[in-house]
mmCIF file of C-alpha atoms and ligand atoms in Angstrom:
data_model
loop_
_atom_site.group_PDB
_atom_site.id
_atom_site.type_symbol
_atom_site.label_atom_id
_atom_site.label_comp_id
_atom_site.label_asym_id
_atom_site.label_seq_id
_atom_site.Cartn_x
_atom_site.Cartn_y
_atom_site.Cartn_z
ATOM 1 C CA MET A 1 89.957 149.009 150.007
ATOM 2 C CA ILE A 2 90.743 150.992 146.851
ATOM 3 C CA VAL A 3 93.235 149.267 144.551
ATOM 4 C CA VAL A 4 95.402 151.225 142.102
ATOM 5 C CA LEU A 5 97.428 149.760 139.209
ATOM 6 C CA THR A 6 100.267 152.107 138.346
ATOM 7 C CA GLY A 7 103.671 152.874 136.879
ATOM 8 C CA GLY A 8 105.748 155.757 138.212
ATOM 9 C CA THR A 9 105.237 159.465 137.655
ATOM 10 C CA GLY A 10 101.699 159.819 136.180
ATOM 11 C CA GLY A 11 100.102 157.246 138.447
ATOM 12 C CA ALA A 12 101.975 158.563 141.485
ATOM 13 C CA LYS A 13 100.449 162.028 141.017
ATOM 14 C CA LEU A 14 96.946 160.571 141.224
ATOM 15 C CA ILE A 15 97.950 158.393 144.199
ATOM 16 C CA ASP A 16 99.177 161.556 145.966
ATOM 17 C CA GLY A 17 95.690 163.006 145.503
ATOM 18 C CA LEU A 18 93.970 159.786 146.610
ATOM 19 C CA ALA A 19 96.057 159.644 149.806
ATOM 20 C CA ALA A 20 94.907 163.168 150.645
ATOM 21 C CA GLU A 21 91.242 162.298 150.094
ATOM 22 C CA ILE A 22 90.967 158.946 151.924
ATOM 23 C CA ASP A 23 92.900 157.196 154.695
ATOM 24 C CA PRO A 24 96.075 155.956 152.911
ATOM 25 C CA ALA A 25 95.703 152.680 154.865
ATOM 26 C CA GLU A 26 92.649 152.105 152.611
ATOM 27 C CA LEU A 27 94.879 152.019 149.503
ATOM 28 C CA THR A 28 96.556 148.993 147.923
ATOM 29 C CA ILE A 29 98.917 149.884 145.115
ATOM 30 C CA ILE A 30 100.025 147.336 142.522
ATOM 31 C CA CYS A 31 103.177 148.583 140.859
ATOM 32 C CA ASN A 32 104.880 147.872 137.556
ATOM 33 C CA THR A 33 108.320 146.266 137.891
ATOM 34 C CA GLY A 34 109.118 145.941 134.153
ATOM 35 C CA ASP A 35 111.336 149.058 134.441
ATOM 36 C CA ASP A 36 113.448 147.493 137.210
ATOM 37 C CA CYS A 37 117.155 147.582 136.463
ATOM 38 C CA ILE A 38 120.581 146.830 137.899
ATOM 39 C CA PHE A 39 123.105 149.677 138.192
ATOM 40 C CA HIS A 40 126.384 149.506 140.153
ATOM 41 C CA GLY A 41 125.332 146.001 141.242
ATOM 42 C CA LEU A 42 122.160 147.337 142.910
ATOM 43 C CA HIS A 43 118.536 146.329 142.266
ATOM 44 C CA ILE A 44 116.513 149.431 141.429
ATOM 45 C CA SER A 45 112.688 149.411 141.266
ATOM 46 C CA PRO A 46 111.948 152.923 139.941
ATOM 47 C CA ASP A 47 108.146 152.744 139.911
ATOM 48 C CA ILE A 48 107.901 151.242 143.421
ATOM 49 C CA ASP A 49 110.324 153.892 144.678
ATOM 50 C CA THR A 50 108.461 156.733 142.958
ATOM 51 C CA VAL A 51 105.201 155.655 144.634
ATOM 52 C CA ALA A 52 106.868 155.038 148.033
ATOM 53 C CA TYR A 53 108.682 158.409 147.972
ATOM 54 C CA THR A 54 105.451 160.145 146.923
ATOM 55 C CA LEU A 55 103.454 158.665 149.798
ATOM 56 C CA ALA A 56 106.313 159.340 152.252
ATOM 57 C CA GLY A 57 106.399 163.020 151.180
ATOM 58 C CA LEU A 58 109.966 162.601 149.888
ATOM 59 C CA ILE A 59 109.444 162.794 146.128
ATOM 60 C CA ASP A 60 111.209 165.399 144.022
ATOM 61 C CA ASP A 61 108.018 166.913 142.560
ATOM 62 C CA ALA A 62 109.797 168.825 139.825
ATOM 63 C CA LYS A 63 111.365 165.675 138.335
ATOM 64 C CA GLY A 64 108.626 163.227 139.359
ATOM 65 C CA TRP A 65 111.245 160.705 140.562
ATOM 66 C CA GLY A 66 114.052 160.601 143.133
ATOM 67 C CA ILE A 67 114.242 162.305 146.541
ATOM 68 C CA LYS A 68 113.861 166.087 146.815
ATOM 69 C CA GLY A 69 117.076 167.908 147.728
ATOM 70 C CA ASP A 70 119.170 164.789 147.068
ATOM 71 C CA THR A 71 122.853 165.188 146.164
ATOM 72 C CA PHE A 72 124.898 163.155 143.667
ATOM 73 C CA THR A 73 128.324 162.828 145.325
ATOM 74 C CA THR A 74 128.418 159.009 145.214
ATOM 75 C CA LEU A 75 127.483 158.961 141.528
ATOM 76 C CA GLU A 76 130.159 161.566 140.716
ATOM 77 C CA GLN A 77 132.772 159.461 142.473
ATOM 78 C CA LEU A 78 131.548 156.318 140.684
ATOM 79 C CA GLY A 79 132.027 158.239 137.424
ATOM 80 C CA ARG A 80 135.612 158.970 138.417
ATOM 81 C CA LEU A 81 136.064 155.256 138.941
ATOM 82 C CA GLY A 82 134.895 154.584 135.392
ATOM 83 C CA ALA A 83 131.234 153.679 135.976
ATOM 84 C CA ASP A 84 128.391 154.779 133.668
ATOM 85 C CA THR A 85 126.558 157.724 135.233
ATOM 86 C CA TRP A 86 123.699 158.450 132.797
ATOM 87 C CA PHE A 87 121.131 156.996 135.247
ATOM 88 C CA LYS A 88 121.032 159.666 137.937
ATOM 89 C CA LEU A 89 121.003 158.003 141.347
ATOM 90 C CA GLY A 90 121.087 160.410 144.284
ATOM 91 C CA ASP A 91 122.948 159.761 147.539
ATOM 92 C CA LYS A 92 119.806 159.174 149.628
ATOM 93 C CA ASP A 93 118.185 157.199 146.798
ATOM 94 C CA PHE A 94 121.280 154.939 146.825
ATOM 95 C CA ALA A 95 120.380 153.902 150.392
ATOM 96 C CA THR A 96 117.045 152.471 149.191
ATOM 97 C CA HIS A 97 118.782 150.408 146.505
ATOM 98 C CA LEU A 98 121.495 149.216 148.911
ATOM 99 C CA MET A 99 118.836 148.057 151.385
ATOM 100 C CA ARG A 100 116.725 146.413 148.658
ATOM 101 C CA THR A 101 119.739 144.581 147.223
ATOM 102 C CA ARG A 102 120.935 143.465 150.663
ATOM 103 C CA LEU A 103 117.520 142.096 151.669
ATOM 104 C CA LEU A 104 117.090 140.322 148.306
ATOM 105 C CA SER A 105 120.527 138.737 148.810
ATOM 106 C CA GLU A 106 119.285 137.510 152.227
ATOM 107 C CA SER A 107 116.530 135.650 150.298
ATOM 108 C CA LEU A 108 113.639 137.991 150.991
ATOM 109 C CA THR A 109 111.209 138.323 148.074
ATOM 110 C CA LEU A 110 110.678 141.638 146.282
ATOM 111 C CA SER A 111 107.236 141.837 147.992
ATOM 112 C CA GLN A 112 108.837 141.444 151.423
ATOM 113 C CA VAL A 113 111.547 143.979 150.637
ATOM 114 C CA THR A 114 108.969 146.451 149.271
ATOM 115 C CA SER A 115 106.895 146.041 152.412
ATOM 116 C CA HIS A 116 109.983 146.717 154.577
ATOM 117 C CA ILE A 117 110.910 149.838 152.625
ATOM 118 C CA ARG A 118 107.420 151.350 152.619
ATOM 119 C CA ARG A 119 106.898 150.623 156.347
ATOM 120 C CA THR A 120 110.228 152.102 157.389
ATOM 121 C CA LEU A 121 109.515 155.195 155.272
ATOM 122 C CA GLY A 122 106.205 155.584 157.134
ATOM 123 C CA VAL A 123 103.945 154.734 154.190
ATOM 124 C CA LYS A 124 100.570 153.386 155.346
ATOM 125 C CA ALA A 125 99.264 152.226 151.960
ATOM 126 C CA ALA A 126 100.001 148.625 150.960
ATOM 127 C CA LEU A 127 102.519 148.573 148.120
ATOM 128 C CA LEU A 128 102.782 145.398 146.047
ATOM 129 C CA PRO A 129 105.077 144.655 143.103
ATOM 130 C CA MET A 130 103.095 143.110 140.224
ATOM 131 C CA SER A 131 105.244 139.976 140.587
ATOM 132 C CA ASP A 132 108.161 138.742 142.661
ATOM 133 C CA GLU A 133 109.762 137.320 139.532
ATOM 134 C CA ARG A 134 112.040 139.252 137.209
ATOM 135 C CA ILE A 135 110.091 140.645 134.248
ATOM 136 C CA GLU A 136 111.925 143.026 131.935
ATOM 137 C CA THR A 137 110.299 145.423 129.470
ATOM 138 C CA ARG A 138 112.435 145.335 126.293
ATOM 139 C CA LEU A 139 112.141 147.613 123.251
ATOM 140 C CA LYS A 140 113.258 146.618 119.750
ATOM 141 C CA THR A 141 114.239 148.916 116.894
ATOM 142 C CA ALA A 142 115.222 147.857 113.358
ATOM 143 C CA ASP A 143 118.732 146.921 114.488
ATOM 144 C CA LYS A 144 118.946 147.177 118.314
ATOM 145 C CA GLU A 145 117.246 146.141 121.512
ATOM 146 C CA PHE A 146 117.054 148.279 124.652
ATOM 147 C CA SER A 147 116.031 147.853 128.278
ATOM 148 C CA PHE A 148 113.414 150.412 129.346
ATOM 149 C CA GLN A 149 115.948 152.676 131.099
ATOM 150 C CA GLU A 150 118.367 152.553 128.145
ATOM 151 C CA TYR A 151 115.522 153.627 125.840
ATOM 152 C CA PHE A 152 113.900 156.162 128.187
ATOM 153 C CA VAL A 153 116.856 157.782 129.959
ATOM 154 C CA LYS A 154 120.022 157.078 127.937
ATOM 155 C CA GLU A 155 118.443 157.416 124.471
ATOM 156 C CA ARG A 156 115.847 160.028 125.613
ATOM 157 C CA TRP A 157 113.080 157.950 123.936
ATOM 158 C CA GLN A 158 114.239 158.943 120.440
ATOM 159 C CA PRO A 159 114.817 155.516 118.755
ATOM 160 C CA GLU A 160 112.013 154.304 116.449
ATOM 161 C CA VAL A 161 110.617 151.329 118.337
ATOM 162 C CA SER A 162 109.090 148.480 116.329
ATOM 163 C CA LYS A 163 108.215 146.095 119.143
ATOM 164 C CA VAL A 164 107.843 146.062 122.938
ATOM 165 C CA PHE A 165 107.836 142.848 124.939
ATOM 166 C CA TYR A 166 107.995 141.805 128.577
ATOM 167 C CA ALA A 167 110.781 139.227 128.946
ATOM 168 C CA GLY A 168 109.965 136.555 131.520
ATOM 169 C CA VAL A 169 106.294 137.444 131.887
ATOM 170 C CA GLU A 170 104.810 134.189 130.530
ATOM 171 C CA LYS A 171 106.371 132.117 133.309
ATOM 172 C CA SER A 172 105.680 134.658 136.058
ATOM 173 C CA LYS A 173 102.936 134.777 138.623
ATOM 174 C CA PRO A 174 101.347 137.698 140.455
ATOM 175 C CA ALA A 175 102.978 138.669 143.754
ATOM 176 C CA PRO A 176 101.182 137.499 146.926
ATOM 177 C CA GLY A 177 98.105 139.607 147.605
ATOM 178 C CA VAL A 178 97.705 140.977 144.063
ATOM 179 C CA LEU A 179 94.814 138.775 142.905
ATOM 180 C CA ASP A 180 93.123 138.940 146.333
ATOM 181 C CA ALA A 181 93.282 142.743 146.292
ATOM 182 C CA ILE A 182 91.708 142.914 142.827
ATOM 183 C CA GLY A 183 89.062 140.352 143.801
ATOM 184 C CA SER A 184 88.109 141.943 147.114
ATOM 185 C CA GLY A 185 88.759 145.662 146.443
ATOM 186 C CA SER A 186 85.768 147.988 146.718
ATOM 187 C CA GLY A 187 87.039 149.916 143.699
ATOM 188 C CA ILE A 188 89.862 149.522 141.184
ATOM 189 C CA ILE A 189 91.679 152.425 139.549
ATOM 190 C CA ILE A 190 93.935 152.099 136.502
ATOM 191 C CA GLY A 191 96.312 155.043 136.881
ATOM 192 C CA PRO A 192 97.095 157.539 134.103
ATOM 193 C CA SER A 193 100.251 155.595 133.339
ATOM 194 C CA ASN A 194 101.921 154.568 130.110
ATOM 195 C CA PRO A 195 99.642 151.798 128.743
ATOM 196 C CA VAL A 196 102.547 150.027 126.995
ATOM 197 C CA THR A 197 105.373 150.185 129.532
ATOM 198 C CA SER A 198 103.598 150.694 132.888
ATOM 199 C CA ILE A 199 100.119 149.107 132.751
ATOM 200 C CA GLY A 200 100.909 146.690 129.869
ATOM 201 C CA PRO A 201 103.430 144.657 131.898
ATOM 202 C CA ILE A 202 101.036 144.398 134.878
ATOM 203 C CA LEU A 203 98.199 143.162 132.624
ATOM 204 C CA ALA A 204 100.547 140.620 131.020
ATOM 205 C CA VAL A 205 101.276 138.831 134.317
ATOM 206 C CA PRO A 206 99.182 135.647 134.011
ATOM 207 C CA GLY A 207 95.988 135.931 136.072
ATOM 208 C CA ILE A 208 95.867 139.703 136.575
ATOM 209 C CA ARG A 209 93.776 140.555 133.512
ATOM 210 C CA ASP A 210 91.311 137.747 134.303
ATOM 211 C CA ALA A 211 91.023 138.969 137.904
ATOM 212 C CA LEU A 212 90.159 142.462 136.591
ATOM 213 C CA LYS A 213 87.514 140.990 134.292
ATOM 214 C CA GLU A 214 86.011 138.955 137.110
ATOM 215 C CA THR A 215 86.047 141.427 139.998
ATOM 216 C CA SER A 216 82.690 142.795 141.091
ATOM 217 C CA ALA A 217 84.324 146.145 141.940
ATOM 218 C CA THR A 218 83.952 149.063 139.514
ATOM 219 C CA VAL A 219 87.114 149.477 137.427
ATOM 220 C CA VAL A 220 87.875 153.109 136.498
ATOM 221 C CA GLY A 221 90.748 154.139 134.214
ATOM 222 C CA VAL A 222 92.248 157.599 133.811
ATOM 223 C CA SER A 223 93.733 158.650 130.465
ATOM 224 C CA PRO A 224 97.424 159.629 130.296
ATOM 225 C CA ILE A 225 96.803 161.103 126.796
ATOM 226 C CA ILE A 226 95.351 164.385 125.552
ATOM 227 C CA GLY A 227 94.668 164.621 121.817
ATOM 228 C CA ALA A 228 97.384 162.612 120.063
ATOM 229 C CA SER A 229 100.118 162.937 122.724
ATOM 230 C CA ALA A 230 100.990 161.771 126.194
ATOM 231 C CA ILE A 231 101.069 164.547 128.802
ATOM 232 C CA THR A 232 104.706 163.537 129.405
ATOM 233 C CA GLY A 233 106.972 160.912 127.861
ATOM 234 C CA PRO A 234 106.656 158.458 124.980
ATOM 235 C CA ALA A 235 103.273 156.723 125.552
ATOM 236 C CA HIS A 236 101.863 157.917 122.184
ATOM 237 C CA LYS A 237 104.995 156.798 120.274
ATOM 238 C CA LEU A 238 104.973 153.366 121.899
ATOM 239 C CA MET A 239 101.217 152.998 121.386
ATOM 240 C CA ALA A 240 101.747 153.724 117.673
ATOM 241 C CA ALA A 241 104.513 151.094 117.570
ATOM 242 C CA MET A 242 102.081 148.575 119.086
ATOM 243 C CA GLY A 243 99.317 149.414 116.559
ATOM 244 C CA MET A 244 97.131 151.038 119.228
ATOM 245 C CA GLY A 245 96.796 154.491 117.613
ATOM 246 C CA THR A 246 97.869 157.529 119.636
ATOM 247 C CA SER A 247 94.661 158.705 121.333
ATOM 248 C CA ALA A 248 92.756 158.031 124.539
ATOM 249 C CA LEU A 249 90.477 155.817 122.414
ATOM 250 C CA GLY A 250 93.444 153.474 121.870
ATOM 251 C CA VAL A 251 93.951 153.257 125.633
ATOM 252 C CA ALA A 252 90.232 152.578 126.158
ATOM 253 C CA ARG A 253 90.371 149.796 123.533
ATOM 254 C CA ALA A 254 93.367 148.210 125.303
ATOM 255 C CA TYR A 255 91.443 148.083 128.610
ATOM 256 C CA ALA A 256 87.867 147.646 127.291
ATOM 257 C CA ASP A 257 87.524 143.983 128.323
ATOM 258 C CA PHE A 258 87.739 144.870 132.036
ATOM 259 C CA LEU A 259 87.039 148.611 132.229
ATOM 260 C CA ASP A 260 83.715 150.020 133.491
ATOM 261 C CA VAL A 261 84.496 153.744 133.271
ATOM 262 C CA PHE A 262 87.209 155.725 131.458
ATOM 263 C CA VAL A 263 88.045 159.301 132.415
ATOM 264 C CA VAL A 264 89.308 161.283 129.420
ATOM 265 C CA ALA A 265 90.388 164.901 129.043
ATOM 266 C CA ASN A 266 87.741 167.570 128.443
ATOM 267 C CA GLU A 267 89.606 168.232 125.184
ATOM 268 C CA ASP A 268 88.801 164.634 124.118
ATOM 269 C CA LYS A 269 85.033 164.838 124.605
ATOM 270 C CA SER A 270 84.536 163.971 120.926
ATOM 271 C CA LEU A 271 85.876 160.450 121.704
ATOM 272 C CA ARG A 272 83.060 159.717 124.167
ATOM 273 C CA ALA A 273 80.703 158.080 121.668
ATOM 274 C CA GLU A 274 83.387 155.722 120.308
ATOM 275 C CA ILE A 275 84.507 154.791 123.833
ATOM 276 C CA GLU A 276 80.918 154.039 124.833
ATOM 277 C CA GLU A 277 80.576 151.767 121.779
ATOM 278 C CA LEU A 278 83.215 149.629 123.540
ATOM 279 C CA ASN A 279 80.757 149.211 126.417
ATOM 280 C CA VAL A 280 82.810 151.515 128.614
ATOM 281 C CA ARG A 281 81.221 154.589 130.220
ATOM 282 C CA ALA A 282 83.195 157.696 129.175
ATOM 283 C CA VAL A 283 83.495 160.661 131.543
ATOM 284 C CA THR A 284 85.344 163.900 130.808
ATOM 285 C CA ALA A 285 87.428 165.813 133.343
ATOM 286 C CA ASP A 286 90.398 168.137 133.649
ATOM 287 C CA ILE A 287 92.974 165.320 133.815
ATOM 288 C CA ARG A 288 96.095 167.521 134.118
ATOM 289 C CA MET A 289 97.626 167.348 137.611
ATOM 290 C CA ASN A 290 99.969 170.316 137.938
ATOM 291 C CA SER A 291 99.286 171.214 141.575
ATOM 292 C CA PRO A 292 98.245 169.515 144.835
ATOM 293 C CA ALA A 293 94.751 170.982 144.280
ATOM 294 C CA ASP A 294 94.564 169.375 140.790
ATOM 295 C CA LYS A 295 95.626 165.992 142.196
ATOM 296 C CA LYS A 296 92.997 166.121 144.944
ATOM 297 C CA ARG A 297 90.243 167.286 142.608
ATOM 298 C CA LEU A 298 90.882 164.492 140.078
ATOM 299 C CA ALA A 299 91.222 161.946 142.922
ATOM 300 C CA ARG A 300 87.823 163.047 144.293
ATOM 301 C CA GLU A 301 86.206 162.683 140.872
ATOM 302 C CA VAL A 302 87.709 159.224 140.358
ATOM 303 C CA LEU A 303 86.721 158.093 143.877
ATOM 304 C CA ALA A 304 83.119 159.194 143.224
ATOM 305 C CA LEU A 305 83.132 157.011 140.072
ATOM 306 C CA VAL A 306 84.593 153.871 141.718
ATOM 307 C CA LYS A 307 82.200 154.147 144.627
ATOM 308 C CA LYS A 308 79.265 154.523 142.147
HETATM 309 P P1 LIG B 1 106.530 156.197 134.380
HETATM 310 O O1 LIG B 1 106.770 154.800 134.819
HETATM 311 O O2 LIG B 1 107.327 157.250 135.058
HETATM 312 O O3 LIG B 1 106.460 156.359 132.868
HETATM 313 O O4 LIG B 1 105.128 156.411 134.961
HETATM 314 P P2 LIG B 1 103.722 156.342 134.404
HETATM 315 O O5 LIG B 1 103.582 155.412 133.277
HETATM 316 O O6 LIG B 1 102.799 156.239 135.570
HETATM 317 O O7 LIG B 1 103.696 157.860 133.936
HETATM 318 C C1 LIG B 1 103.839 158.286 132.633
HETATM 319 C C2 LIG B 1 102.469 158.669 132.078
HETATM 320 O O8 LIG B 1 101.827 159.588 132.953
HETATM 321 C C3 LIG B 1 102.604 159.351 130.747
HETATM 322 O O9 LIG B 1 101.941 158.615 129.758
HETATM 323 C C4 LIG B 1 101.945 160.721 130.968
HETATM 324 O O10 LIG B 1 101.177 161.153 129.885
HETATM 325 C C5 LIG B 1 101.105 160.518 132.201
HETATM 326 N N1 LIG B 1 100.967 161.753 132.969
HETATM 327 C C6 LIG B 1 101.955 162.532 133.437
HETATM 328 N N2 LIG B 1 101.432 163.603 134.072
HETATM 329 C C7 LIG B 1 100.084 163.466 134.000
HETATM 330 C C8 LIG B 1 98.996 164.277 134.474
HETATM 331 O O11 LIG B 1 99.171 165.311 135.078
HETATM 332 N N3 LIG B 1 97.734 163.807 134.225
HETATM 333 C C9 LIG B 1 97.499 162.644 133.537
HETATM 334 N N4 LIG B 1 96.236 162.286 133.327
HETATM 335 N N5 LIG B 1 98.512 161.880 133.079
HETATM 336 C C10 LIG B 1 99.775 162.290 133.309
HETATM 337 N N1 LIG B 2 114.505 159.367 134.851
HETATM 338 C C1 LIG B 2 115.249 160.144 134.018
HETATM 339 O O1 LIG B 2 114.717 160.728 133.087
HETATM 340 N N2 LIG B 2 116.615 160.251 134.202
HETATM 341 C C2 LIG B 2 117.256 159.627 135.221
HETATM 342 O O2 LIG B 2 118.460 159.729 135.342
HETATM 343 C C3 LIG B 2 116.465 158.835 136.133
HETATM 344 C C4 LIG B 2 117.020 158.210 137.226
HETATM 345 C C5 LIG B 2 116.189 157.539 138.146
HETATM 346 C C6 LIG B 2 116.710 156.986 139.318
HETATM 347 C C7 LIG B 2 115.882 156.324 140.221
HETATM 348 C C8 LIG B 2 114.515 156.221 139.954
HETATM 349 O O3 LIG B 2 113.718 155.592 140.829
HETATM 350 C C9 LIG B 2 113.978 156.766 138.797
HETATM 351 C C10 LIG B 2 114.797 157.423 137.889
HETATM 352 N N3 LIG B 2 114.287 157.992 136.743
HETATM 353 C C11 LIG B 2 115.073 158.735 135.893
HETATM 354 C C12 LIG B 2 112.889 157.828 136.403
HETATM 355 C C13 LIG B 2 112.616 156.490 135.706
HETATM 356 O O4 LIG B 2 113.374 156.314 134.543
HETATM 357 C C14 LIG B 2 111.139 156.494 135.334
HETATM 358 O O5 LIG B 2 110.346 156.960 136.391
HETATM 359 C C15 LIG B 2 110.499 155.197 135.156
HETATM 360 O O6 LIG B 2 111.275 154.077 135.203
HETATM 361 C C16 LIG B 2 109.592 155.217 133.954
HETATM 362 O O7 LIG B 2 108.643 154.257 134.213
#
């Protein structure tokens, strides 16, 4: 069993490649839920949905989220009725959130609901939320506080963030199966996801970081950064706000206590020596995934490293 820790878009691209290289039933995916949000009374789990849609062949590849070819009639009508419409929920996507919210209201856990959604979409990989409890990534500026979606979508990640925290995480516990998967996996992959808002919340759930330190499986991370910038989105800005620097070295430092191997961009080969001083093997690769061939190639390279 290969276990992947991931957020949404970046991690999902690698997972797409992994599912083409090995039997998807051999994958267990542990997903960030710190970006979860409520819109129009519905529980939305964007990272779980991004991974589920990717593995079901439904993802809108151009955007990296949502369902390809989806329409927005319901959202337009909600706008007419006075609702906020800055978070773009498509008509088919709405069905996922309606089903999730209904099953949660019938007292199913988020793990059970996630399992139902991935099975009915025909996804063979196991998909686990990091926790069944509500954990919310919050971002502070000098005078305001935002949820992740307010910061990322509504404010287009422009506010100067001074602090990021994961509300509710201290009292939370890992979802069923998470610690077992990390303990018994034959290889663990930390996806090329935002280290502050995608992997950070997963590592903050009590017990997960220790399980990663203790597992006998090889733990391989993939950098989401090239040079001093994320390939997409605000990872470098949020890393700077957290005092982590803005390079792949900062990501390696954040994972060094449990990481065996870190895959960085060819362009970052000069960081290898400093990463290896952290007791982490550094490997360079072409880490950009712009095509199905790129995703498969990087997945193959990462699989070769976890299998040793
Ligand atoms: P989010 O929840 O949608 O932010 O999902 P992630 O955290 O998984 O994805 C965002 C991260 O993926 C960003 O930090 C990007 O730099 C990274 N990313 C996006 N595309 C690629 C890619 O092609 N290769 C790599 N290595 N990272 C990528
Ligand atoms: N990202 C955007 O940039 N704009 C949107 O309107 C938007 C809507 C949306 C709806 C459902 C969903 O599952 C994801 C959506 N995303 C949108 C992506 C989402 O903000 C990010 O993938 C993650 O939450 C970042 O981790």
